[in-house]
PDB file of C-alpha atoms in Angstrom:
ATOM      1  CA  UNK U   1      11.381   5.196 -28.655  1.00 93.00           C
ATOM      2  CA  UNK U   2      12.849   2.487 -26.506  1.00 97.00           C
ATOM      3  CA  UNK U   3      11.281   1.234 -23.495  1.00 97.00           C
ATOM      4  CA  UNK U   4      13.392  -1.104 -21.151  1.00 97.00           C
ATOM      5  CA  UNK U   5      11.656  -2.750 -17.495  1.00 97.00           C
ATOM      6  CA  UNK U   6      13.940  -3.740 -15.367  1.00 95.00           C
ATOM      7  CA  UNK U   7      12.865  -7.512 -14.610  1.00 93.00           C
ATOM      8  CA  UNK U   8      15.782  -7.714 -11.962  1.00 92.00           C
ATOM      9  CA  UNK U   9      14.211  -9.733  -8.621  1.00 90.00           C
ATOM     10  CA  UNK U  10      12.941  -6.725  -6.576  1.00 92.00           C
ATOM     11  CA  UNK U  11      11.052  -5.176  -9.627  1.00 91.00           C
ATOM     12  CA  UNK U  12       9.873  -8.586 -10.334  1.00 90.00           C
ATOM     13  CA  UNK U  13       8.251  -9.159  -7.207  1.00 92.00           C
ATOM     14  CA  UNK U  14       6.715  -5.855  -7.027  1.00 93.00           C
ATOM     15  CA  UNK U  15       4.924  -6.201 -10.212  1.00 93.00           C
ATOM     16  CA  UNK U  16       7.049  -5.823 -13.645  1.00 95.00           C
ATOM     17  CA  UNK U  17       5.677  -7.836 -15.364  1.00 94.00           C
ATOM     18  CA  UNK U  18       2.359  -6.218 -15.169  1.00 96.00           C
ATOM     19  CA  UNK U  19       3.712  -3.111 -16.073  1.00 96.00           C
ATOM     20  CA  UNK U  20       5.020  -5.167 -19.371  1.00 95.00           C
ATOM     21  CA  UNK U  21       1.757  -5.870 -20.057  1.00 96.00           C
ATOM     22  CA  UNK U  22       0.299  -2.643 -19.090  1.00 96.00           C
ATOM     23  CA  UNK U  23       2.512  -0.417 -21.688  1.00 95.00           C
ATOM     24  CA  UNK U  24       1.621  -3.364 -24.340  1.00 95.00           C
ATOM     25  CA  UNK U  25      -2.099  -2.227 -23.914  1.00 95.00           C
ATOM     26  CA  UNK U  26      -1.049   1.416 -24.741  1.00 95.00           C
ATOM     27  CA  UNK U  27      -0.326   0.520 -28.636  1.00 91.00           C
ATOM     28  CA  UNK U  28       2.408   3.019 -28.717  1.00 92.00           C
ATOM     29  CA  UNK U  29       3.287   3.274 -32.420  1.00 92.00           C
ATOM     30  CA  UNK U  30       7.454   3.036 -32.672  1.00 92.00           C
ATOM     31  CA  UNK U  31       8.217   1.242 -29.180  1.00 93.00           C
ATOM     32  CA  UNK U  32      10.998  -1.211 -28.973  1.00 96.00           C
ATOM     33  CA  UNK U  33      10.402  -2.474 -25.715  1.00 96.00           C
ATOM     34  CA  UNK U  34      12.893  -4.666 -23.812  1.00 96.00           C
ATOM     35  CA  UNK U  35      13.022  -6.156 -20.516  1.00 94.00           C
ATOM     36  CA  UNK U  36      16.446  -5.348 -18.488  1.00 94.00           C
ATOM     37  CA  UNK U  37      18.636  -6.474 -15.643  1.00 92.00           C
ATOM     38  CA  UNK U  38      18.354  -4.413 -12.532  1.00 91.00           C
ATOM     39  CA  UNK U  39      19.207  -0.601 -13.010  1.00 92.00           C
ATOM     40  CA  UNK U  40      20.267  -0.652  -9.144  1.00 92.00           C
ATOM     41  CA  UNK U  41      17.572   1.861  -8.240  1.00 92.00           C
ATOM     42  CA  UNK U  42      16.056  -1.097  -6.271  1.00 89.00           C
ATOM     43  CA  UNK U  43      14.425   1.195  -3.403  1.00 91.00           C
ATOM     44  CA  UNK U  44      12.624   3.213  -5.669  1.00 92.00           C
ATOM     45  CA  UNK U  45      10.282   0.799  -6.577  1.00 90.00           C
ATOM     46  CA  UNK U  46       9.673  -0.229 -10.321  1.00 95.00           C
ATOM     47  CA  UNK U  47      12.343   1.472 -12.797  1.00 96.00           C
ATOM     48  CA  UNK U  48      11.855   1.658 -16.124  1.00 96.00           C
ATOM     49  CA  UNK U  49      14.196   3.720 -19.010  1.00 96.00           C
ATOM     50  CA  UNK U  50      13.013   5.657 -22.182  1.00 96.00           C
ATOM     51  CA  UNK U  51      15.584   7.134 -24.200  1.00 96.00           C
ATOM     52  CA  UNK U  52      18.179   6.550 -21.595  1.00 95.00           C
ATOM     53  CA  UNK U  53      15.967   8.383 -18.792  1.00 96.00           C
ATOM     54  CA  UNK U  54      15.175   6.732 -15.899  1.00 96.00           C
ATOM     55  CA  UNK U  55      12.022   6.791 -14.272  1.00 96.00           C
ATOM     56  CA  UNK U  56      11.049   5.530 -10.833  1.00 96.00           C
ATOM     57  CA  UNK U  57       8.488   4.694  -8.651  1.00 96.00           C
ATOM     58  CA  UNK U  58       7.042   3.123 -11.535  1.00 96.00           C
ATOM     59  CA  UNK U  59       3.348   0.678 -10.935  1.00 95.00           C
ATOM     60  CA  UNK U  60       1.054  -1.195 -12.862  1.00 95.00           C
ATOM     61  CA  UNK U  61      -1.463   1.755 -12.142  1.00 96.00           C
ATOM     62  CA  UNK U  62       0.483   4.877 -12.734  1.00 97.00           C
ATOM     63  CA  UNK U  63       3.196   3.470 -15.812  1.00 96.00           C
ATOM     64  CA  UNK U  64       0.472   4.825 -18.665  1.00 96.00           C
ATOM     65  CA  UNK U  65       0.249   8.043 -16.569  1.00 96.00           C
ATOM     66  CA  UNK U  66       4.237   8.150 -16.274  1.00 96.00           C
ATOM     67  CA  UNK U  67       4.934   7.569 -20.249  1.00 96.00           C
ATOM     68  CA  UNK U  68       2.713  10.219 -21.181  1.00 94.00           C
ATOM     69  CA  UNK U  69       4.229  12.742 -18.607  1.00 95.00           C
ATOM     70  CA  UNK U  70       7.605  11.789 -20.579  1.00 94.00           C
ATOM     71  CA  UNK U  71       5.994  11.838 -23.655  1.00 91.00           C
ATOM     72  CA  UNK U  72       4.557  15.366 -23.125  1.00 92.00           C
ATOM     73  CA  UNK U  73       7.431  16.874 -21.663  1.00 89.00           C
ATOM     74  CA  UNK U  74       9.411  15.832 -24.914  1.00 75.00           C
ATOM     75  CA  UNK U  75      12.351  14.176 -22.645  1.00 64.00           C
TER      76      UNK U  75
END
């Protein structure tokens, strides 16, 4: 699985970094995890991508809650 956070300025300031750190406290087993230029979904708060999917809205508080939603949904 692939994990890219967009560290683009906008995502920056609202907290990427955190949510780096965040999904590195999860231990998923098989994650490449990358940071990214902006996805241009800047309104939407904090975008990361799995797999190619993107996923919005995205906090330090809800990004555990948000993987597992994609990983139980088998996107």
């Amino acid at each position: 699985m692939v994990i890219k956070i967009c560290m683009g300025s906008s995502c920056h300031l609202k907290g990427s970094y955190e949510v780096v750190e965040k999904i590195k406290e999860m231990n998923l087993e098989g994650v490449e995890l990358y940071g990214s230029l902006c996805f241009g979904k800047c309104a939407n708060g904090i975008n990361i991508e799995i797999d190619g999917v993107l996923i919005s809205n995205v906090t330090p508080d809800n990004v555990k809650e948000k993987i597992e939603k994609f990983l139980k949904e088998g996107n």
